[in-house]
Short mmCIF file of C-alpha atoms in Angstrom, two decimals:
data_model
loop_
_atom_site.label_atom_id
_atom_site.label_comp_id
_atom_site.label_asym_id
_atom_site.label_seq_id
_atom_site.Cartn_x
_atom_site.Cartn_y
_atom_site.Cartn_z
CA MET A 1 -147.49 -202.99 -231.53
CA ASN A 2 -149.22 -205.96 -233.03
CA PRO A 3 -148.62 -209.49 -231.69
CA VAL A 4 -149.74 -211.16 -234.94
CA ALA A 5 -147.09 -209.31 -236.93
CA THR A 6 -144.43 -209.86 -234.25
CA LEU A 7 -145.03 -213.60 -234.06
CA ALA A 8 -145.29 -213.95 -237.84
CA THR A 9 -141.87 -212.29 -238.05
CA THR A 10 -140.43 -214.58 -235.36
CA ARG A 11 -141.74 -217.60 -237.23
CA ARG A 12 -140.36 -216.35 -240.52
CA VAL A 13 -136.89 -215.73 -239.05
CA LEU A 14 -136.84 -219.19 -237.42
CA THR A 15 -137.94 -220.78 -240.71
CA GLN A 16 -135.07 -219.02 -242.45
CA VAL A 17 -132.63 -220.36 -239.87
CA ARG A 18 -134.09 -223.84 -240.26
CA HIS A 19 -133.14 -223.77 -243.94
CA ASP A 20 -129.56 -223.20 -242.87
CA PRO A 21 -128.53 -226.22 -240.76
CA ARG A 22 -124.90 -225.16 -240.70
CA THR A 23 -125.78 -221.96 -238.85
CA ILE A 24 -127.82 -223.93 -236.33
CA GLY A 25 -124.89 -226.27 -235.82
CA LEU A 26 -122.49 -223.39 -235.32
CA LEU A 27 -124.89 -221.63 -232.96
CA VAL A 28 -125.37 -224.64 -230.73
CA VAL A 29 -121.98 -226.33 -230.90
CA VAL A 30 -119.38 -223.56 -231.13
CA PRO A 31 -119.81 -222.10 -227.62
CA SER A 32 -119.56 -225.58 -226.10
CA LEU A 33 -116.47 -226.37 -228.17
CA LEU A 34 -114.78 -223.20 -226.98
CA ILE A 35 -115.74 -223.88 -223.38
CA GLY A 36 -114.38 -227.42 -223.71
CA LEU A 37 -111.18 -226.05 -225.20
CA MET A 38 -110.76 -223.68 -222.25
CA ALA A 39 -111.38 -226.42 -219.72
CA TRP A 40 -108.77 -228.56 -221.45
CA LEU A 41 -106.32 -225.66 -221.77
CA PHE A 42 -106.49 -224.89 -218.05
CA ASP A 43 -106.65 -228.55 -217.01
CA GLU A 44 -104.99 -229.07 -213.60
CA THR A 45 -105.14 -225.35 -212.79
CA PRO A 46 -107.93 -223.52 -210.95
CA VAL A 47 -108.33 -221.06 -213.84
CA PHE A 48 -111.32 -222.74 -215.51
CA GLN A 49 -113.27 -222.71 -212.24
CA THR A 50 -112.56 -218.98 -211.98
CA VAL A 51 -113.28 -217.82 -215.54
CA GLY A 52 -115.65 -220.62 -216.58
CA PRO A 53 -118.86 -218.87 -215.44
CA ALA A 54 -117.91 -215.65 -217.22
CA VAL A 55 -117.08 -217.53 -220.41
CA LEU A 56 -120.58 -219.07 -220.31
CA GLY A 57 -121.96 -215.61 -220.87
CA LEU A 58 -119.25 -214.45 -223.19
CA PHE A 59 -119.44 -216.88 -226.06
CA PRO A 60 -123.24 -216.81 -226.47
CA PHE A 61 -123.06 -213.01 -226.27
CA ILE A 62 -120.49 -212.79 -229.05
CA VAL A 63 -122.07 -215.44 -231.28
CA MET A 64 -125.54 -213.94 -231.01
CA PHE A 65 -124.19 -210.44 -231.65
CA LEU A 66 -122.64 -211.60 -234.91
CA VAL A 67 -125.53 -213.73 -236.12
CA THR A 68 -128.14 -211.09 -235.40
CA SER A 69 -126.27 -208.12 -236.78
CA ILE A 70 -125.49 -209.88 -240.04
CA SER A 71 -128.96 -211.29 -240.61
CA THR A 72 -130.70 -207.98 -239.96
CA LEU A 73 -128.19 -206.22 -242.18
CA ARG A 74 -129.06 -208.70 -244.92
CA GLU A 75 -132.70 -207.76 -244.48
CA ARG A 76 -131.84 -204.09 -244.84
CA ARG A 77 -129.76 -204.67 -247.94
CA SER A 78 -131.96 -207.15 -249.77
CA GLY A 79 -134.85 -204.71 -250.08
CA THR A 80 -137.15 -206.86 -247.95
CA LEU A 81 -136.96 -204.34 -245.11
CA GLU A 82 -138.17 -201.60 -247.44
CA ARG A 83 -141.03 -203.85 -248.50
CA LEU A 84 -141.91 -204.58 -244.86
CA LEU A 85 -142.01 -200.86 -244.13
CA THR A 86 -144.68 -200.42 -246.83
CA LEU A 87 -146.81 -203.14 -245.19
CA PRO A 88 -149.02 -203.02 -242.10
CA ILE A 89 -146.33 -203.94 -239.59
CA GLY A 90 -144.91 -201.70 -236.86
CA LYS A 91 -141.19 -200.99 -236.66
CA LEU A 92 -141.12 -202.38 -233.15
CA ASP A 93 -142.84 -205.55 -234.40
CA ILE A 94 -140.00 -206.16 -236.82
CA ILE A 95 -137.31 -205.68 -234.17
CA LEU A 96 -139.20 -207.64 -231.50
CA GLY A 97 -139.88 -210.43 -233.97
CA TYR A 98 -136.15 -210.75 -234.55
CA ALA A 99 -135.28 -210.47 -230.86
CA LEU A 100 -137.79 -213.18 -229.99
CA ALA A 101 -136.56 -215.56 -232.70
CA PHE A 102 -132.91 -215.22 -231.77
CA GLY A 103 -133.86 -215.22 -228.09
CA LEU A 104 -135.38 -218.68 -228.55
CA LEU A 105 -132.22 -219.85 -230.27
CA ALA A 106 -130.26 -218.35 -227.38
CA VAL A 107 -132.22 -220.53 -224.93
CA VAL A 108 -131.18 -223.67 -226.79
CA GLN A 109 -127.62 -222.45 -227.05
CA ALA A 110 -127.37 -221.56 -223.36
CA LEU A 111 -128.89 -224.88 -222.25
CA VAL A 112 -126.33 -226.80 -224.28
CA ALA A 113 -123.40 -224.59 -223.21
CA VAL A 114 -124.23 -224.68 -219.50
CA GLY A 115 -124.98 -228.41 -219.58
CA PHE A 116 -121.70 -229.06 -221.33
CA ALA A 117 -119.70 -226.86 -218.94
CA VAL A 118 -121.22 -228.35 -215.81
CA TRP A 119 -121.62 -232.03 -216.67
CA VAL A 120 -118.81 -232.59 -219.15
CA CYS A 121 -116.17 -230.05 -218.16
CA GLY A 122 -116.88 -230.26 -214.45
CA LEU A 123 -117.54 -226.60 -213.82
CA GLU A 124 -118.58 -226.28 -210.19
CA VAL A 125 -121.65 -224.15 -209.59
CA ALA A 126 -122.46 -223.34 -205.99
CA GLY A 127 -125.75 -221.66 -206.86
CA SER A 128 -128.62 -222.87 -209.04
CA VAL A 129 -127.63 -224.28 -212.45
CA TRP A 130 -131.00 -223.14 -213.84
CA LEU A 131 -130.32 -219.61 -212.69
CA LEU A 132 -126.98 -219.85 -214.50
CA VAL A 133 -128.85 -220.89 -217.66
CA ALA A 134 -131.24 -217.99 -217.23
CA VAL A 135 -128.40 -215.48 -216.90
CA ALA A 136 -126.60 -216.98 -219.90
CA VAL A 137 -129.82 -216.59 -221.94
CA LEU A 138 -130.12 -212.98 -220.86
CA ASP A 139 -126.51 -212.39 -221.93
CA ALA A 140 -127.22 -213.95 -225.32
CA LEU A 141 -130.31 -211.71 -225.61
CA LEU A 142 -128.13 -208.72 -224.85
CA GLY A 143 -125.86 -209.79 -227.70
CA THR A 144 -128.91 -210.13 -229.95
CA THR A 145 -130.28 -206.70 -229.20
CA LEU A 146 -126.89 -204.97 -229.48
CA GLY A 147 -126.42 -206.78 -232.79
CA LEU A 148 -129.79 -205.49 -233.98
CA LEU A 149 -128.74 -201.98 -233.10
CA ALA A 150 -125.25 -202.28 -234.60
CA SER A 151 -126.67 -203.41 -237.95
CA ALA A 152 -128.46 -200.07 -238.21
CA PHE A 153 -125.12 -198.27 -238.37
CA ALA A 154 -123.48 -200.51 -240.94
CA ARG A 155 -123.84 -200.27 -244.69
CA THR A 156 -122.04 -203.50 -245.54
CA GLU A 157 -121.29 -206.89 -244.04
CA PHE A 158 -117.65 -205.82 -243.79
CA GLN A 159 -118.59 -202.90 -241.58
CA VAL A 160 -120.85 -204.89 -239.33
CA VAL A 161 -118.11 -207.44 -238.68
CA GLN A 162 -115.85 -204.54 -237.66
CA PHE A 163 -118.31 -203.71 -234.90
CA MET A 164 -117.15 -206.89 -233.19
CA PRO A 165 -113.71 -205.54 -232.21
CA ALA A 166 -115.12 -202.03 -231.76
CA LEU A 167 -118.12 -202.73 -229.54
CA VAL A 168 -117.63 -206.21 -228.17
CA PHE A 169 -113.93 -206.65 -227.40
CA PRO A 170 -113.62 -203.64 -225.04
CA GLN A 171 -116.54 -205.02 -223.07
CA VAL A 172 -114.85 -208.41 -222.92
CA LEU A 173 -111.52 -206.92 -221.83
CA LEU A 174 -113.04 -204.72 -219.14
CA GLY A 175 -115.83 -207.07 -218.08
CA GLY A 176 -113.82 -209.03 -215.54
CA VAL A 177 -112.87 -212.12 -217.51
CA PHE A 178 -109.17 -211.38 -217.76
CA LEU A 179 -108.84 -209.43 -214.54
CA ALA A 180 -111.46 -209.02 -211.82
CA ARG A 181 -113.15 -205.65 -212.21
CA ASP A 182 -112.11 -204.67 -208.67
CA SER A 183 -108.45 -204.98 -209.66
CA LEU A 184 -108.77 -202.74 -212.73
CA PRO A 185 -107.15 -199.26 -212.73
CA ASP A 186 -109.66 -196.71 -211.41
CA VAL A 187 -110.43 -195.10 -214.77
CA LEU A 188 -111.01 -198.44 -216.47
CA HIS A 189 -113.10 -199.63 -213.56
CA ALA A 190 -115.26 -196.53 -213.91
CA ILE A 191 -115.62 -197.15 -217.64
CA SER A 192 -116.53 -200.79 -217.05
CA ASP A 193 -119.40 -199.58 -214.85
CA PHE A 194 -121.05 -198.25 -218.00
CA LEU A 195 -120.70 -201.43 -220.04
CA PRO A 196 -123.57 -203.91 -219.95
CA LEU A 197 -121.39 -207.00 -220.29
CA SER A 198 -119.73 -206.17 -216.95
CA TYR A 199 -123.04 -206.68 -215.18
CA ALA A 200 -123.74 -209.84 -217.15
CA ILE A 201 -120.42 -211.34 -216.10
CA ASP A 202 -120.86 -210.18 -212.49
CA ALA A 203 -124.19 -211.98 -212.39
CA LEU A 204 -122.72 -215.22 -213.76
CA ASN A 205 -119.86 -215.13 -211.24
CA THR A 206 -122.26 -214.42 -208.39
CA VAL A 207 -124.51 -217.36 -209.31
CA ALA A 208 -121.54 -219.71 -209.76
CA ALA A 209 -120.14 -218.77 -206.34
CA ASP A 210 -123.59 -218.39 -204.78
CA SER A 211 -122.24 -215.19 -203.24
CA GLY A 212 -125.14 -212.79 -203.21
CA GLU A 213 -127.99 -211.12 -205.04
CA ILE A 214 -128.02 -210.67 -208.82
CA GLY A 215 -131.25 -208.69 -209.14
CA PHE A 216 -129.55 -205.37 -209.85
CA ASP A 217 -127.11 -206.87 -212.36
CA LEU A 218 -129.94 -208.51 -214.29
CA LEU A 219 -131.92 -205.28 -214.24
CA VAL A 220 -129.02 -203.37 -215.80
CA VAL A 221 -128.51 -206.01 -218.51
CA ALA A 222 -132.25 -206.09 -219.26
CA ALA A 223 -132.37 -202.28 -219.39
CA PHE A 224 -129.58 -202.23 -221.97
CA ALA A 225 -131.37 -204.91 -224.00
CA VAL A 226 -134.67 -203.00 -223.95
CA GLY A 227 -132.88 -199.76 -224.75
CA ALA A 228 -131.14 -201.36 -227.72
CA VAL A 229 -134.48 -202.68 -229.06
CA ALA A 230 -136.10 -199.26 -228.71
CA LEU A 231 -133.16 -197.48 -230.37
CA GLY A 232 -133.08 -200.14 -233.08
CA ALA A 233 -136.74 -199.48 -233.86
CA LEU A 234 -136.07 -195.75 -233.98
CA THR A 235 -133.36 -196.26 -236.60
CA LEU A 236 -135.89 -197.80 -239.00
CA ARG A 237 -137.25 -195.13 -241.30
CA ARG A 238 -140.25 -195.65 -243.52
CA ARG A 239 -139.07 -192.84 -245.78
CA THR A 240 -135.50 -192.76 -247.06
CA ALA A 241 -133.58 -190.66 -249.56
CA MET B 1 -166.98 -192.60 -265.86
CA MET B 2 -163.33 -192.53 -264.82
CA ASN B 3 -163.40 -188.75 -264.94
CA THR B 4 -165.91 -188.26 -262.15
CA ALA B 5 -164.11 -190.31 -259.48
CA PRO B 6 -161.02 -188.70 -257.93
CA PRO B 7 -157.88 -190.24 -259.42
CA ALA B 8 -156.18 -193.18 -257.68
CA VAL B 9 -152.94 -191.22 -257.62
CA ALA B 10 -152.56 -187.46 -257.80
CA VAL B 11 -149.05 -186.03 -257.85
CA GLU B 12 -148.79 -182.24 -257.70
CA ASP B 13 -145.56 -180.26 -258.23
CA LEU B 14 -143.44 -183.00 -256.75
CA LEU B 15 -139.82 -182.13 -256.09
CA VAL B 16 -137.21 -184.67 -255.02
CA ARG B 17 -133.54 -183.84 -254.55
CA ARG B 18 -130.74 -186.27 -254.04
CA GLY B 19 -127.09 -185.34 -253.63
CA GLY B 20 -127.74 -181.70 -254.59
CA ARG B 21 -129.44 -182.71 -257.84
CA ASP B 22 -133.14 -182.49 -258.73
CA VAL B 23 -134.19 -186.07 -259.41
CA LEU B 24 -137.80 -185.02 -260.00
CA ARG B 25 -138.70 -181.45 -260.95
CA ASP B 26 -142.26 -180.11 -260.63
CA VAL B 27 -143.77 -183.44 -261.52
CA SER B 28 -147.56 -183.45 -261.76
CA VAL B 29 -149.39 -186.55 -262.95
CA SER B 30 -152.60 -188.33 -262.17
CA VAL B 31 -153.49 -191.99 -262.47
CA PRO B 32 -157.20 -192.68 -263.09
CA ARG B 33 -158.85 -195.46 -261.13
CA GLY B 34 -159.11 -198.88 -262.73
CA ALA B 35 -156.59 -198.06 -265.45
CA VAL B 36 -153.27 -199.60 -266.42
CA VAL B 37 -150.87 -196.69 -266.61
CA GLY B 38 -147.37 -197.09 -267.98
CA LEU B 39 -144.49 -195.04 -266.64
CA LEU B 40 -141.88 -194.97 -269.37
CA GLY B 41 -138.44 -193.49 -269.55
CA PRO B 42 -134.78 -194.42 -269.90
CA SER B 43 -132.98 -195.69 -266.83
CA GLY B 44 -131.94 -192.79 -264.63
CA SER B 45 -134.99 -190.74 -265.62
CA GLY B 46 -136.49 -190.85 -262.12
CA LYS B 47 -139.09 -193.59 -262.62
CA THR B 48 -138.21 -195.49 -259.47
CA THR B 49 -138.06 -192.26 -257.43
CA LEU B 50 -141.55 -191.28 -258.61
CA LEU B 51 -142.92 -194.74 -257.77
CA ARG B 52 -141.24 -194.61 -254.35
CA ALA B 53 -142.82 -191.21 -253.69
CA ILE B 54 -146.24 -192.65 -254.58
CA VAL B 55 -145.72 -195.62 -252.27
CA GLY B 56 -144.54 -193.19 -249.60
CA VAL B 57 -141.02 -194.44 -248.94
CA GLN B 58 -139.24 -191.53 -250.64
CA ILE B 59 -138.20 -188.38 -248.79
CA THR B 60 -139.62 -185.52 -250.86
CA HIS B 61 -138.72 -181.83 -250.94
CA GLY B 62 -141.89 -180.23 -252.18
CA GLY B 63 -145.29 -180.85 -253.70
CA ARG B 64 -148.02 -183.24 -252.74
CA VAL B 65 -148.76 -186.90 -253.43
CA THR B 66 -152.27 -188.19 -252.76
CA VAL B 67 -153.04 -191.88 -253.09
CA LEU B 68 -156.61 -193.23 -252.87
CA ASP B 69 -157.64 -189.96 -251.19
CA GLU B 70 -155.00 -190.26 -248.46
CA PRO B 71 -151.54 -188.67 -248.21
CA ALA B 72 -148.99 -191.07 -249.74
CA GLY B 73 -147.41 -193.40 -247.21
CA SER B 74 -150.09 -192.97 -244.54
CA ALA B 75 -150.92 -195.99 -242.40
CA PRO B 76 -154.33 -196.90 -243.91
CA LEU B 77 -152.66 -197.24 -247.33
CA ARG B 78 -150.28 -200.00 -246.21
CA ARG B 79 -153.03 -202.55 -246.76
CA ARG B 80 -154.35 -200.98 -249.98
CA VAL B 81 -151.19 -200.42 -252.01
CA GLY B 82 -149.04 -203.26 -253.33
CA TYR B 83 -145.48 -202.36 -254.28
CA VAL B 84 -143.02 -204.42 -256.28
CA THR B 85 -139.48 -203.09 -256.31
CA GLN B 86 -137.19 -203.49 -259.29
CA SER B 87 -135.04 -206.16 -257.67
CA ALA B 88 -137.12 -208.91 -256.12
CA SER B 89 -137.61 -208.15 -252.43
CA VAL B 90 -138.38 -211.60 -251.09
CA TYR B 91 -136.44 -213.95 -248.84
CA ASP B 92 -133.93 -216.15 -250.69
CA ASP B 93 -133.75 -218.68 -247.89
CA LEU B 94 -137.50 -219.39 -247.74
CA THR B 95 -139.66 -221.32 -250.16
CA ILE B 96 -142.13 -219.44 -252.34
CA ARG B 97 -145.01 -220.57 -250.16
CA GLN B 98 -143.21 -219.61 -246.93
CA ASN B 99 -142.53 -216.15 -248.33
CA LEU B 100 -146.17 -215.69 -249.29
CA GLU B 101 -147.36 -217.11 -245.96
CA TYR B 102 -145.36 -214.43 -244.10
CA PHE B 103 -146.64 -211.51 -246.17
CA ARG B 104 -150.17 -212.92 -246.02
CA ALA B 105 -150.01 -212.99 -242.21
CA LEU B 106 -148.87 -209.34 -242.10
CA LEU B 107 -151.67 -208.26 -244.45
CA ARG B 108 -154.19 -210.50 -242.66
CA ALA B 109 -155.36 -211.71 -246.06
CA PRO B 110 -157.38 -214.95 -246.27
CA LYS B 111 -155.33 -218.17 -246.50
CA SER B 112 -156.88 -218.97 -249.87
CA ASP B 113 -155.09 -215.91 -251.25
CA ILE B 114 -151.82 -217.82 -251.47
CA ASP B 115 -153.09 -220.32 -254.03
CA ARG B 116 -154.80 -217.51 -255.93
CA VAL B 117 -151.63 -215.45 -256.35
CA LEU B 118 -149.54 -218.56 -257.09
CA ALA B 119 -151.91 -219.38 -259.94
CA ALA B 120 -152.01 -215.79 -261.19
CA THR B 121 -148.21 -215.72 -261.48
CA HIS B 122 -147.88 -219.32 -262.76
CA LEU B 123 -145.79 -220.40 -259.82
CA GLU B 124 -147.93 -223.29 -258.52
CA ASP B 125 -145.41 -225.92 -259.61
CA HIS B 126 -142.58 -224.27 -257.74
CA ALA B 127 -144.39 -223.39 -254.50
CA SER B 128 -142.07 -225.56 -252.40
CA SER B 129 -138.85 -224.40 -254.04
CA LEU B 130 -136.44 -222.14 -252.23
CA VAL B 131 -136.52 -218.68 -253.80
CA GLY B 132 -132.71 -218.69 -253.89
CA SER B 133 -132.81 -221.62 -256.32
CA LEU B 134 -135.13 -219.88 -258.81
CA SER B 135 -134.23 -217.99 -261.96
CA GLY B 136 -134.31 -214.20 -261.93
CA GLY B 137 -137.60 -214.12 -263.80
CA GLN B 138 -139.23 -216.55 -261.39
CA GLU B 139 -137.92 -214.62 -258.41
CA SER B 140 -139.43 -211.37 -259.66
CA ARG B 141 -142.75 -213.19 -260.12
CA VAL B 142 -142.60 -214.26 -256.45
CA SER B 143 -142.15 -210.60 -255.56
CA LEU B 144 -145.18 -209.76 -257.72
CA ALA B 145 -147.22 -212.59 -256.17
CA ALA B 146 -146.51 -211.16 -252.72
CA ALA B 147 -147.81 -207.77 -253.85
CA LEU B 148 -151.06 -209.33 -255.11
CA LEU B 149 -151.88 -210.71 -251.65
CA GLY B 150 -154.84 -209.04 -250.02
CA SER B 151 -156.02 -207.69 -253.41
CA PRO B 152 -154.71 -204.13 -253.04
CA ASP B 153 -156.61 -201.30 -254.76
CA LEU B 154 -153.42 -199.90 -256.26
CA LEU B 155 -150.47 -201.88 -257.59
CA VAL B 156 -147.20 -200.04 -258.12
CA LEU B 157 -144.88 -202.21 -260.18
CA ASP B 158 -141.30 -201.20 -260.94
CA GLU B 159 -140.20 -202.93 -264.15
CA PRO B 160 -142.03 -206.20 -263.41
CA THR B 161 -141.38 -207.78 -266.80
CA VAL B 162 -137.59 -207.40 -266.98
CA GLY B 163 -135.91 -210.67 -267.86
CA LEU B 164 -139.12 -212.53 -268.61
CA ASP B 165 -139.56 -214.57 -271.76
CA PRO B 166 -141.97 -213.05 -274.30
CA LEU B 167 -144.76 -215.51 -273.57
CA LEU B 168 -144.67 -214.82 -269.83
CA ARG B 169 -144.55 -211.13 -270.52
CA VAL B 170 -147.74 -211.36 -272.56
CA GLU B 171 -149.37 -213.40 -269.80
CA LEU B 172 -148.41 -210.86 -267.17
CA TRP B 173 -149.85 -208.02 -269.21
CA ASN B 174 -153.05 -210.04 -269.59
CA LEU B 175 -153.06 -210.43 -265.80
CA PHE B 176 -152.60 -206.68 -265.35
CA HIS B 177 -155.65 -206.03 -267.55
CA GLU B 178 -157.71 -208.68 -265.77
CA LEU B 179 -156.89 -206.97 -262.45
CA ALA B 180 -157.79 -203.59 -263.91
CA ASP B 181 -161.11 -204.99 -265.15
CA GLN B 182 -161.82 -205.99 -261.54
CA GLY B 183 -161.20 -202.40 -260.44
CA THR B 184 -157.52 -202.46 -259.47
CA THR B 185 -155.41 -199.50 -260.57
CA LEU B 186 -151.97 -200.37 -261.91
CA LEU B 187 -148.98 -198.14 -262.35
CA VAL B 188 -146.29 -200.06 -264.22
CA SER B 189 -142.85 -198.73 -265.07
CA SER B 190 -140.88 -200.00 -268.01
CA HIS B 191 -138.08 -198.95 -270.28
CA VAL B 192 -139.34 -201.20 -273.06
CA MET B 193 -141.33 -199.05 -275.46
CA ASP B 194 -143.24 -201.94 -277.02
CA GLU B 195 -144.96 -202.53 -273.68
CA ALA B 196 -146.40 -199.03 -273.88
CA VAL B 197 -149.08 -199.98 -276.37
CA ARG B 198 -150.63 -202.28 -273.77
CA CYS B 199 -151.31 -199.40 -271.38
CA ASP B 200 -154.47 -197.31 -271.11
CA ARG B 201 -152.39 -194.23 -270.44
CA LEU B 202 -148.70 -193.38 -270.62
CA ILE B 203 -146.51 -191.11 -268.58
CA LEU B 204 -143.20 -190.32 -270.28
CA LEU B 205 -140.45 -189.26 -267.93
CA ARG B 206 -137.02 -187.98 -268.89
CA GLU B 207 -134.37 -186.47 -266.61
CA GLY B 208 -136.89 -185.89 -263.86
CA VAL B 209 -139.39 -184.03 -266.04
CA ILE B 210 -142.71 -185.23 -267.44
CA LEU B 211 -142.64 -185.14 -271.24
CA ALA B 212 -146.14 -186.43 -271.76
CA ASP B 213 -149.14 -187.82 -269.90
CA ASP B 214 -151.63 -189.10 -272.45
CA THR B 215 -153.25 -192.15 -274.04
CA PRO B 216 -151.15 -194.06 -276.60
CA ALA B 217 -153.51 -192.85 -279.35
CA GLY B 218 -153.23 -189.28 -278.09
CA LEU B 219 -149.43 -189.53 -278.15
CA TYR B 220 -149.40 -190.84 -281.72
CA ALA B 221 -151.69 -188.01 -282.77
CA ALA B 222 -149.67 -185.36 -280.96
CA THR B 223 -146.39 -186.49 -282.48
CA GLY B 224 -147.63 -187.56 -285.87
CA THR B 225 -146.07 -191.04 -285.68
CA SER B 226 -147.38 -194.55 -285.25
CA ASP B 227 -144.38 -195.87 -283.36
CA MET B 228 -143.87 -195.34 -279.64
CA GLU B 229 -140.07 -195.15 -279.88
CA GLU B 230 -140.39 -192.42 -282.48
CA ALA B 231 -143.09 -190.60 -280.52
CA PHE B 232 -140.75 -190.53 -277.54
CA LEU B 233 -137.89 -189.19 -279.69
CA THR B 234 -140.10 -186.49 -281.12
CA LEU B 235 -141.12 -185.38 -277.64
CA ILE B 236 -137.48 -185.29 -276.50
CA GLU B 237 -136.58 -183.14 -279.53
CA ARG B 238 -139.41 -180.74 -278.75
CA GLU B 239 -138.41 -180.53 -275.10
CA LYS B 240 -134.81 -179.78 -276.10
CA ARG B 241 -135.95 -177.05 -278.46
CA THR B 242 -138.05 -175.34 -275.79
CA GLU B 243 -135.17 -175.62 -273.35
CA PHE B 244 -132.85 -174.10 -275.95
CA GLY B 245 -135.42 -171.38 -276.64
CA ARG B 246 -135.61 -170.54 -272.98
CA ALA B 247 -131.83 -170.46 -272.62
CA SER B 248 -131.22 -168.05 -275.53
#
């Protein structure tokens, strides 16, 4: 590992994003728009107060998954990744550089989304709002790292977009947004115990209700993120056929 | 004097298979230090595969590739070998200078290197342009500029002059010779025969087999022609005849 190469990569990725203002706009605004839409949709019902915290983790997770998987796939396909692998930069530096860049974007995105949900949409948070931001950032980071990993298994942009329904939607369905995990059929509940998004959503709900400790949940989410980064680095091969 | 130093690149009995087919068969060539060596052959002959093996990004199935006294692709070489792929491998959504700044940081080359390589590739006037807005020829020069950063000892260039206007092509070949005069070794692939005469040595590759590895003068003498296209044709005819002889 080499911090100079990692940070140079982070800077390069952020510079690329800066040249694409529409992506920045989508990254920052879309989750808030969707949260606003939900609040409006469930106006005068208690639903938004129930699912609002989970949604705060959901949209950044999905958006970051998509953005990261597509941009790293572009790097693989444009030949720049092959060039990088002939240069003095470690595989982990490349992946970490990406994770750090999109992680920083995730911080901005989560701040805006949480601020919008709490101060504009009136989401009530019994626990610390900052802790809610922190958990939302971690969820976005999870999306980033899973996106990095998913891009390794896709040959085309079409394929990588298909990973959305394949990898992300089951986690959303079983994660406790639609139905609390405790109310799921036993088999599905057991499956949901193996999905990282379940823990992310549990943590958000716990902070919003101020109903207990989230240390273990965060640990599981972080472990999945680290695992995805490590696996992602392993999928990079300096020699190819 | 070039004969005493070990060659910059030594390829011995290299075998590369892809999809059940031999892409390179028992290829042995050497590239002397400080020379401009041309790798010529029609498209599909295995030029890119051979260059990739020398850079160390190609999975090989036999033989040995030694580059600057190290096994090809080993970590110390990543700073000493510059590689330009056939399609420009630079970032479309960055300016020329931002691209070079990134590669410079990875190579830990001095900051002044950026202006040097911009001048060498005649890109100074476009330094702040997005690569995505450049013409194909300009884009491939950005890719070349990135490979010049850090003054590598060996430059491996895969068809660097494709799509360039004749004047630029001449200027690039002048640049290649200037670099060689300063001690850099260059291995340049091309499918344009008229570029061959500008090389110190030529490697002719066809269907994964080396047809010749000689100086241009040596090739003319061996084939009894004064035209590279014809020399190549003569060599192909000879190769076919020996193949036919072996078969019958």
